[in-house]
Amino acid sequence: MCANPKAAEMTAAPGSVVLASCMRNEGLFIVEWLAYHSLLGFSDILIFTNNCTDGSDLLLDRLQVLGWVTHIRHSPPPGVAPQIAAMGLAFRHPAVIRAEWMLHIDADEFLNVTAGDGSVQALLQATGEADVIAIAWNLFGSAGLTRWDGGAVLASFTRGQGAPMRRTIDHKSLFRPSRFTSAIDHMPKTPKAPPAVAKNTQGVVISAESLDHPKRSRFKVPFGHVTFANASIHHYAVKSLDVFLMKNDRGDGMGLTHAKYRIGSQFHSRYDRNEVEDRSILCRWPAVEARMAEMLADPEVRRLNDACLGAFRARRDVVLTPDRIAAWTAPPESPDHDPAGLDPD
């Protein structure tokens, strides 16, 4: 079922759940992402930004004034990945300290809860007692779209993998922050009182071994325990071709240097999944549209939102020259080229 829009009221309460996200130059997608997640029952939504050049930070400042979000600017120390630095700040933030649970996801990820009333609380009730709930990625592809000139992510990209695949297994974590000392992009780290209990979204206990390894980002989950039951993270890692290529210009949130944001790369082929039509998340769409309209009714929010889209277009026209696109296309003989998306990683 879909979430009740009345669950949107973000008031702290016992058993509260905080949503945290790290963003840089995601301004053209912020209003939709925030409107959607404001309907799922989170007590607070924290967005950490660093070094934005598209006006994302200004848009978030205004949304914070209106009470929709808590916006934290930060400058990661040299050698520290933005997401790691932001999680350090998150663990010290009052909203996280008083919360029972926290979910950390990116701007291209949307939590889709199918248990109960579709709220994050319904997911917790379905899984039972645990320290970490591993929520599987459900990958959505480009649907053949090459150019982004505005619109809605959820309504534009409705083709995805449909079911778990061995070559696309990964998770994000809903976890109790009070039980851990830190977190990376995919999971919390170093349980304060081990052993920690980890479960999948069906409530099946899975290995928590990765939580004790500082750099390990994947749970050791048998394929039979990888599930979309009760919830999944709809991951729109590719979107349109131009948005995908512009990730090279934005940079990686974990501070990594690699060639994955290339047309035809293993990453691109593996994540551009268009096997089936999946519109399940759109059962919330009328409520999301209404919430977006509520946010955009503020003239300053609308102006700043439009400015972010304009900044993306202007930067895209500078960066994505024919020569640059050719340079960011993996040649067929490259080890990184995987047109069938079959790399077993």
PDB file of N, CA and C in Angstrom, residues 257-336:
ATOM      1  N   THR A 257      38.027   8.100  -7.472  1.00  0.00           N
ATOM      2  CA  THR A 257      38.357   8.477  -8.843  1.00  0.00           C
ATOM      3  C   THR A 257      38.288   7.221  -9.697  1.00  0.00           C
ATOM      4  N   HIS A 258      37.415   7.216 -10.679  1.00  0.00           N
ATOM      5  CA  HIS A 258      37.222   6.027 -11.498  1.00  0.00           C
ATOM      6  C   HIS A 258      36.582   6.415 -12.822  1.00  0.00           C
ATOM      7  N   ALA A 259      36.406   5.426 -13.677  1.00  0.00           N
ATOM      8  CA  ALA A 259      35.854   5.667 -15.010  1.00  0.00           C
ATOM      9  C   ALA A 259      34.465   5.058 -15.154  1.00  0.00           C
ATOM     10  N   LYS A 260      33.747   4.909 -14.050  1.00  0.00           N
ATOM     11  CA  LYS A 260      32.464   4.202 -14.147  1.00  0.00           C
ATOM     12  C   LYS A 260      31.380   5.023 -14.833  1.00  0.00           C
ATOM     13  N   TYR A 261      31.484   6.353 -14.787  1.00  0.00           N
ATOM     14  CA  TYR A 261      30.447   7.181 -15.405  1.00  0.00           C
ATOM     15  C   TYR A 261      30.754   7.389 -16.885  1.00  0.00           C
ATOM     16  N   ARG A 262      30.882   6.275 -17.593  1.00  0.00           N
ATOM     17  CA  ARG A 262      31.163   6.269 -19.021  1.00  0.00           C
ATOM     18  C   ARG A 262      30.047   5.516 -19.731  1.00  0.00           C
ATOM     19  N   ILE A 263      29.680   5.960 -20.911  1.00  0.00           N
ATOM     20  CA  ILE A 263      28.709   5.221 -21.713  1.00  0.00           C
ATOM     21  C   ILE A 263      29.293   3.853 -22.051  1.00  0.00           C
ATOM     22  N   GLY A 264      28.552   2.803 -21.766  1.00  0.00           N
ATOM     23  CA  GLY A 264      29.013   1.461 -22.069  1.00  0.00           C
ATOM     24  C   GLY A 264      29.939   0.858 -21.041  1.00  0.00           C
ATOM     25  N   SER A 265      30.222   1.572 -19.951  1.00  0.00           N
ATOM     26  CA  SER A 265      31.059   1.004 -18.896  1.00  0.00           C
ATOM     27  C   SER A 265      30.312  -0.120 -18.191  1.00  0.00           C
ATOM     28  N   GLN A 266      31.024  -0.892 -17.401  1.00  0.00           N
ATOM     29  CA  GLN A 266      30.376  -1.944 -16.625  1.00  0.00           C
ATOM     30  C   GLN A 266      29.294  -1.353 -15.728  1.00  0.00           C
ATOM     31  N   PHE A 267      29.603  -0.233 -15.084  1.00  0.00           N
ATOM     32  CA  PHE A 267      28.630   0.412 -14.202  1.00  0.00           C
ATOM     33  C   PHE A 267      27.392   0.836 -14.995  1.00  0.00           C
ATOM     34  N   HIS A 268      27.600   1.510 -16.099  1.00  0.00           N
ATOM     35  CA  HIS A 268      26.486   1.998 -16.906  1.00  0.00           C
ATOM     36  C   HIS A 268      25.616   0.849 -17.391  1.00  0.00           C
ATOM     37  N   SER A 269      26.233  -0.184 -17.918  1.00  0.00           N
ATOM     38  CA  SER A 269      25.471  -1.307 -18.454  1.00  0.00           C
ATOM     39  C   SER A 269      24.738  -2.070 -17.360  1.00  0.00           C
ATOM     40  N   ARG A 270      25.376  -2.193 -16.210  1.00  0.00           N
ATOM     41  CA  ARG A 270      24.773  -2.950 -15.115  1.00  0.00           C
ATOM     42  C   ARG A 270      23.614  -2.195 -14.480  1.00  0.00           C
ATOM     43  N   TYR A 271      23.713  -0.874 -14.429  1.00  0.00           N
ATOM     44  CA  TYR A 271      22.708  -0.086 -13.717  1.00  0.00           C
ATOM     45  C   TYR A 271      21.597   0.440 -14.626  1.00  0.00           C
ATOM     46  N   ASP A 272      21.790   0.399 -15.926  1.00  0.00           N
ATOM     47  CA  ASP A 272      20.755   0.865 -16.855  1.00  0.00           C
ATOM     48  C   ASP A 272      19.792  -0.281 -17.143  1.00  0.00           C
ATOM     49  N   ARG A 273      18.980  -0.612 -16.166  1.00  0.00           N
ATOM     50  CA  ARG A 273      18.090  -1.767 -16.231  1.00  0.00           C
ATOM     51  C   ARG A 273      16.702  -1.320 -16.682  1.00  0.00           C
ATOM     52  N   ASN A 274      16.241  -1.950 -17.742  1.00  0.00           N
ATOM     53  CA  ASN A 274      14.956  -1.575 -18.341  1.00  0.00           C
ATOM     54  C   ASN A 274      14.119  -2.802 -18.685  1.00  0.00           C
ATOM     55  N   GLU A 275      14.312  -3.881 -17.913  1.00  0.00           N
ATOM     56  CA  GLU A 275      13.672  -5.148 -18.271  1.00  0.00           C
ATOM     57  C   GLU A 275      12.145  -5.109 -18.196  1.00  0.00           C
ATOM     58  N   VAL A 276      11.600  -4.483 -17.159  1.00  0.00           N
ATOM     59  CA  VAL A 276      10.150  -4.520 -16.956  1.00  0.00           C
ATOM     60  C   VAL A 276       9.625  -3.131 -16.614  1.00  0.00           C
ATOM     61  N   GLU A 277       8.353  -2.918 -16.894  1.00  0.00           N
ATOM     62  CA  GLU A 277       7.673  -1.700 -16.470  1.00  0.00           C
ATOM     63  C   GLU A 277       7.260  -1.872 -15.013  1.00  0.00           C
ATOM     64  N   ASP A 278       7.657  -0.934 -14.164  1.00  0.00           N
ATOM     65  CA  ASP A 278       7.321  -0.994 -12.739  1.00  0.00           C
ATOM     66  C   ASP A 278       6.869   0.391 -12.295  1.00  0.00           C
ATOM     67  N   ARG A 279       5.569   0.550 -12.142  1.00  0.00           N
ATOM     68  CA  ARG A 279       4.989   1.831 -11.747  1.00  0.00           C
ATOM     69  C   ARG A 279       4.472   1.789 -10.312  1.00  0.00           C
ATOM     70  N   SER A 280       4.936   0.826  -9.533  1.00  0.00           N
ATOM     71  CA  SER A 280       4.395   0.635  -8.185  1.00  0.00           C
ATOM     72  C   SER A 280       4.568   1.867  -7.306  1.00  0.00           C
ATOM     73  N   ILE A 281       5.680   2.558  -7.454  1.00  0.00           N
ATOM     74  CA  ILE A 281       5.938   3.718  -6.598  1.00  0.00           C
ATOM     75  C   ILE A 281       4.998   4.879  -6.933  1.00  0.00           C
ATOM     76  N   LEU A 282       4.399   4.841  -8.120  1.00  0.00           N
ATOM     77  CA  LEU A 282       3.537   5.940  -8.554  1.00  0.00           C
ATOM     78  C   LEU A 282       2.159   5.909  -7.906  1.00  0.00           C
ATOM     79  N   CYS A 283       1.861   4.894  -7.105  1.00  0.00           N
ATOM     80  CA  CYS A 283       0.599   4.936  -6.368  1.00  0.00           C
ATOM     81  C   CYS A 283       0.592   6.111  -5.390  1.00  0.00           C
ATOM     82  N   ARG A 284       1.769   6.633  -5.061  1.00  0.00           N
ATOM     83  CA  ARG A 284       1.878   7.811  -4.199  1.00  0.00           C
ATOM     84  C   ARG A 284       1.861   9.123  -4.992  1.00  0.00           C
ATOM     85  N   TRP A 285       1.847   9.029  -6.310  1.00  0.00           N
ATOM     86  CA  TRP A 285       2.126  10.206  -7.114  1.00  0.00           C
ATOM     87  C   TRP A 285       1.159  11.360  -6.883  1.00  0.00           C
ATOM     88  N   PRO A 286      -0.149  11.148  -6.762  1.00  0.00           N
ATOM     89  CA  PRO A 286      -1.024  12.296  -6.492  1.00  0.00           C
ATOM     90  C   PRO A 286      -0.628  13.058  -5.229  1.00  0.00           C
ATOM     91  N   ALA A 287      -0.263  12.333  -4.176  1.00  0.00           N
ATOM     92  CA  ALA A 287       0.162  12.996  -2.941  1.00  0.00           C
ATOM     93  C   ALA A 287       1.495  13.699  -3.128  1.00  0.00           C
ATOM     94  N   VAL A 288       2.403  13.087  -3.906  1.00  0.00           N
ATOM     95  CA  VAL A 288       3.705  13.713  -4.161  1.00  0.00           C
ATOM     96  C   VAL A 288       3.526  14.996  -4.973  1.00  0.00           C
ATOM     97  N   GLU A 289       2.704  14.934  -6.004  1.00  0.00           N
ATOM     98  CA  GLU A 289       2.446  16.136  -6.807  1.00  0.00           C
ATOM     99  C   GLU A 289       1.856  17.257  -5.962  1.00  0.00           C
ATOM    100  N   ALA A 290       0.936  16.888  -5.075  1.00  0.00           N
ATOM    101  CA  ALA A 290       0.324  17.903  -4.211  1.00  0.00           C
ATOM    102  C   ALA A 290       1.351  18.514  -3.274  1.00  0.00           C
ATOM    103  N   ARG A 291       2.245  17.682  -2.746  1.00  0.00           N
ATOM    104  CA  ARG A 291       3.284  18.188  -1.850  1.00  0.00           C
ATOM    105  C   ARG A 291       4.271  19.072  -2.608  1.00  0.00           C
ATOM    106  N   MET A 292       4.641  18.672  -3.823  1.00  0.00           N
ATOM    107  CA  MET A 292       5.522  19.504  -4.638  1.00  0.00           C
ATOM    108  C   MET A 292       4.879  20.857  -4.930  1.00  0.00           C
ATOM    109  N   ALA A 293       3.596  20.836  -5.257  1.00  0.00           N
ATOM    110  CA  ALA A 293       2.886  22.089  -5.529  1.00  0.00           C
ATOM    111  C   ALA A 293       2.863  22.974  -4.297  1.00  0.00           C
ATOM    112  N   GLU A 294       2.741  22.348  -3.129  1.00  0.00           N
ATOM    113  CA  GLU A 294       2.754  23.109  -1.878  1.00  0.00           C
ATOM    114  C   GLU A 294       4.101  23.788  -1.680  1.00  0.00           C
ATOM    115  N   MET A 295       5.174  23.071  -1.950  1.00  0.00           N
ATOM    116  CA  MET A 295       6.508  23.650  -1.820  1.00  0.00           C
ATOM    117  C   MET A 295       6.732  24.757  -2.847  1.00  0.00           C
ATOM    118  N   LEU A 296       6.345  24.486  -4.090  1.00  0.00           N
ATOM    119  CA  LEU A 296       6.604  25.431  -5.176  1.00  0.00           C
ATOM    120  C   LEU A 296       5.651  26.616  -5.174  1.00  0.00           C
ATOM    121  N   ALA A 297       4.643  26.572  -4.308  1.00  0.00           N
ATOM    122  CA  ALA A 297       3.752  27.729  -4.180  1.00  0.00           C
ATOM    123  C   ALA A 297       4.478  28.932  -3.599  1.00  0.00           C
ATOM    124  N   ASP A 298       5.586  28.671  -2.908  1.00  0.00           N
ATOM    125  CA  ASP A 298       6.418  29.764  -2.414  1.00  0.00           C
ATOM    126  C   ASP A 298       7.211  30.327  -3.596  1.00  0.00           C
ATOM    127  N   PRO A 299       7.059  31.601  -3.916  1.00  0.00           N
ATOM    128  CA  PRO A 299       7.732  32.157  -5.101  1.00  0.00           C
ATOM    129  C   PRO A 299       9.248  32.000  -5.077  1.00  0.00           C
ATOM    130  N   GLU A 300       9.842  32.096  -3.896  1.00  0.00           N
ATOM    131  CA  GLU A 300      11.300  31.982  -3.818  1.00  0.00           C
ATOM    132  C   GLU A 300      11.746  30.547  -4.070  1.00  0.00           C
ATOM    133  N   VAL A 301      11.006  29.569  -3.562  1.00  0.00           N
ATOM    134  CA  VAL A 301      11.329  28.169  -3.851  1.00  0.00           C
ATOM    135  C   VAL A 301      11.234  27.913  -5.349  1.00  0.00           C
ATOM    136  N   ARG A 302      10.170  28.402  -5.974  1.00  0.00           N
ATOM    137  CA  ARG A 302      10.021  28.189  -7.414  1.00  0.00           C
ATOM    138  C   ARG A 302      11.162  28.850  -8.187  1.00  0.00           C
ATOM    139  N   ARG A 303      11.517  30.062  -7.808  1.00  0.00           N
ATOM    140  CA  ARG A 303      12.603  30.761  -8.499  1.00  0.00           C
ATOM    141  C   ARG A 303      13.915  30.001  -8.361  1.00  0.00           C
ATOM    142  N   LEU A 304      14.214  29.550  -7.153  1.00  0.00           N
ATOM    143  CA  LEU A 304      15.469  28.842  -6.913  1.00  0.00           C
ATOM    144  C   LEU A 304      15.466  27.467  -7.575  1.00  0.00           C
ATOM    145  N   ASN A 305      14.320  26.810  -7.589  1.00  0.00           N
ATOM    146  CA  ASN A 305      14.201  25.524  -8.266  1.00  0.00           C
ATOM    147  C   ASN A 305      14.459  25.690  -9.768  1.00  0.00           C
ATOM    148  N   ASP A 306      13.847  26.699 -10.366  1.00  0.00           N
ATOM    149  CA  ASP A 306      14.063  26.958 -11.793  1.00  0.00           C
ATOM    150  C   ASP A 306      15.520  27.328 -12.071  1.00  0.00           C
ATOM    151  N   ALA A 307      16.138  28.049 -11.139  1.00  0.00           N
ATOM    152  CA  ALA A 307      17.540  28.440 -11.312  1.00  0.00           C
ATOM    153  C   ALA A 307      18.452  27.219 -11.307  1.00  0.00           C
ATOM    154  N   CYS A 308      18.132  26.225 -10.493  1.00  0.00           N
ATOM    155  CA  CYS A 308      18.937  25.002 -10.458  1.00  0.00           C
ATOM    156  C   CYS A 308      18.863  24.267 -11.793  1.00  0.00           C
ATOM    157  N   LEU A 309      17.672  24.183 -12.364  1.00  0.00           N
ATOM    158  CA  LEU A 309      17.540  23.550 -13.675  1.00  0.00           C
ATOM    159  C   LEU A 309      18.296  24.355 -14.725  1.00  0.00           C
ATOM    160  N   GLY A 310      18.200  25.674 -14.657  1.00  0.00           N
ATOM    161  CA  GLY A 310      18.940  26.514 -15.593  1.00  0.00           C
ATOM    162  C   GLY A 310      20.440  26.338 -15.459  1.00  0.00           C
ATOM    163  N   ALA A 311      20.921  26.199 -14.227  1.00  0.00           N
ATOM    164  CA  ALA A 311      22.354  25.998 -13.997  1.00  0.00           C
ATOM    165  C   ALA A 311      22.812  24.669 -14.574  1.00  0.00           C
ATOM    166  N   PHE A 312      21.978  23.631 -14.427  1.00  0.00           N
ATOM    167  CA  PHE A 312      22.323  22.335 -15.009  1.00  0.00           C
ATOM    168  C   PHE A 312      22.424  22.436 -16.525  1.00  0.00           C
ATOM    169  N   ARG A 313      21.435  23.055 -17.146  1.00  0.00           N
ATOM    170  CA  ARG A 313      21.447  23.179 -18.602  1.00  0.00           C
ATOM    171  C   ARG A 313      22.669  23.946 -19.095  1.00  0.00           C
ATOM    172  N   ALA A 314      22.976  25.038 -18.425  1.00  0.00           N
ATOM    173  CA  ALA A 314      24.110  25.859 -18.846  1.00  0.00           C
ATOM    174  C   ALA A 314      25.419  25.095 -18.709  1.00  0.00           C
ATOM    175  N   ARG A 315      25.586  24.415 -17.595  1.00  0.00           N
ATOM    176  CA  ARG A 315      26.814  23.655 -17.380  1.00  0.00           C
ATOM    177  C   ARG A 315      26.897  22.472 -18.342  1.00  0.00           C
ATOM    178  N   ARG A 316      25.768  21.803 -18.568  1.00  0.00           N
ATOM    179  CA  ARG A 316      25.736  20.687 -19.515  1.00  0.00           C
ATOM    180  C   ARG A 316      26.194  21.128 -20.897  1.00  0.00           C
ATOM    181  N   ASP A 317      25.732  22.298 -21.334  1.00  0.00           N
ATOM    182  CA  ASP A 317      26.076  22.762 -22.676  1.00  0.00           C
ATOM    183  C   ASP A 317      27.562  23.088 -22.799  1.00  0.00           C
ATOM    184  N   VAL A 318      28.187  23.439 -21.691  1.00  0.00           N
ATOM    185  CA  VAL A 318      29.625  23.705 -21.688  1.00  0.00           C
ATOM    186  C   VAL A 318      30.420  22.404 -21.644  1.00  0.00           C
ATOM    187  N   VAL A 319      29.984  21.474 -20.806  1.00  0.00           N
ATOM    188  CA  VAL A 319      30.767  20.262 -20.537  1.00  0.00           C
ATOM    189  C   VAL A 319      30.599  19.208 -21.623  1.00  0.00           C
ATOM    190  N   LEU A 320      29.364  18.958 -22.049  1.00  0.00           N
ATOM    191  CA  LEU A 320      29.101  17.815 -22.926  1.00  0.00           C
ATOM    192  C   LEU A 320      29.277  18.182 -24.398  1.00  0.00           C
ATOM    193  N   THR A 321      30.499  18.492 -24.754  1.00  0.00           N
ATOM    194  CA  THR A 321      30.850  18.697 -26.156  1.00  0.00           C
ATOM    195  C   THR A 321      30.971  17.331 -26.836  1.00  0.00           C
ATOM    196  N   PRO A 322      30.895  17.280 -28.158  1.00  0.00           N
ATOM    197  CA  PRO A 322      31.071  15.992 -28.842  1.00  0.00           C
ATOM    198  C   PRO A 322      32.380  15.295 -28.466  1.00  0.00           C
ATOM    199  N   ASP A 323      33.459  16.058 -28.355  1.00  0.00           N
ATOM    200  CA  ASP A 323      34.739  15.456 -27.985  1.00  0.00           C
ATOM    201  C   ASP A 323      34.689  14.877 -26.575  1.00  0.00           C
ATOM    202  N   ARG A 324      34.038  15.600 -25.639  1.00  0.00           N
ATOM    203  CA  ARG A 324      33.961  15.111 -24.267  1.00  0.00           C
ATOM    204  C   ARG A 324      33.089  13.860 -24.185  1.00  0.00           C
ATOM    205  N   ILE A 325      31.993  13.855 -24.911  1.00  0.00           N
ATOM    206  CA  ILE A 325      31.134  12.669 -24.913  1.00  0.00           C
ATOM    207  C   ILE A 325      31.897  11.468 -25.459  1.00  0.00           C
ATOM    208  N   ALA A 326      32.678  11.683 -26.507  1.00  0.00           N
ATOM    209  CA  ALA A 326      33.484  10.596 -27.068  1.00  0.00           C
ATOM    210  C   ALA A 326      34.505  10.102 -26.055  1.00  0.00           C
ATOM    211  N   ALA A 327      35.106  11.031 -25.321  1.00  0.00           N
ATOM    212  CA  ALA A 327      36.097  10.647 -24.312  1.00  0.00           C
ATOM    213  C   ALA A 327      35.455   9.886 -23.169  1.00  0.00           C
ATOM    214  N   TRP A 328      34.178  10.166 -22.908  1.00  0.00           N
ATOM    215  CA  TRP A 328      33.461   9.508 -21.813  1.00  0.00           C
ATOM    216  C   TRP A 328      32.632   8.323 -22.304  1.00  0.00           C
ATOM    217  N   THR A 329      33.042   7.746 -23.407  1.00  0.00           N
ATOM    218  CA  THR A 329      32.416   6.534 -23.926  1.00  0.00           C
ATOM    219  C   THR A 329      33.452   5.424 -23.888  1.00  0.00           C
ATOM    220  N   ALA A 330      33.139   4.336 -23.195  1.00  0.00           N
ATOM    221  CA  ALA A 330      34.093   3.235 -23.058  1.00  0.00           C
ATOM    222  C   ALA A 330      34.207   2.496 -24.384  1.00  0.00           C
ATOM    223  N   PRO A 331      35.417   2.384 -24.945  1.00  0.00           N
ATOM    224  CA  PRO A 331      35.575   1.663 -26.212  1.00  0.00           C
ATOM    225  C   PRO A 331      35.310   0.175 -26.020  1.00  0.00           C
ATOM    226  N   PRO A 332      34.847  -0.506 -27.066  1.00  0.00           N
ATOM    227  CA  PRO A 332      34.512  -1.927 -26.934  1.00  0.00           C
ATOM    228  C   PRO A 332      35.654  -2.792 -26.425  1.00  0.00           C
ATOM    229  N   GLU A 333      36.886  -2.402 -26.720  1.00  0.00           N
ATOM    230  CA  GLU A 333      38.015  -3.229 -26.284  1.00  0.00           C
ATOM    231  C   GLU A 333      38.438  -2.931 -24.851  1.00  0.00           C
ATOM    232  N   SER A 334      37.837  -1.928 -24.224  1.00  0.00           N
ATOM    233  CA  SER A 334      38.224  -1.551 -22.866  1.00  0.00           C
ATOM    234  C   SER A 334      37.772  -2.597 -21.857  1.00  0.00           C
ATOM    235  N   PRO A 335      38.596  -2.869 -20.824  1.00  0.00           N
ATOM    236  CA  PRO A 335      38.169  -3.786 -19.762  1.00  0.00           C
ATOM    237  C   PRO A 335      36.926  -3.284 -19.038  1.00  0.00           C
ATOM    238  N   ASP A 336      36.660  -1.983 -19.168  1.00  0.00           N
ATOM    239  CA  ASP A 336      35.506  -1.411 -18.480  1.00  0.00           C
ATOM    240  C   ASP A 336      34.230  -1.530 -19.307  1.00  0.00           C
TER     241      ASP A 336
END
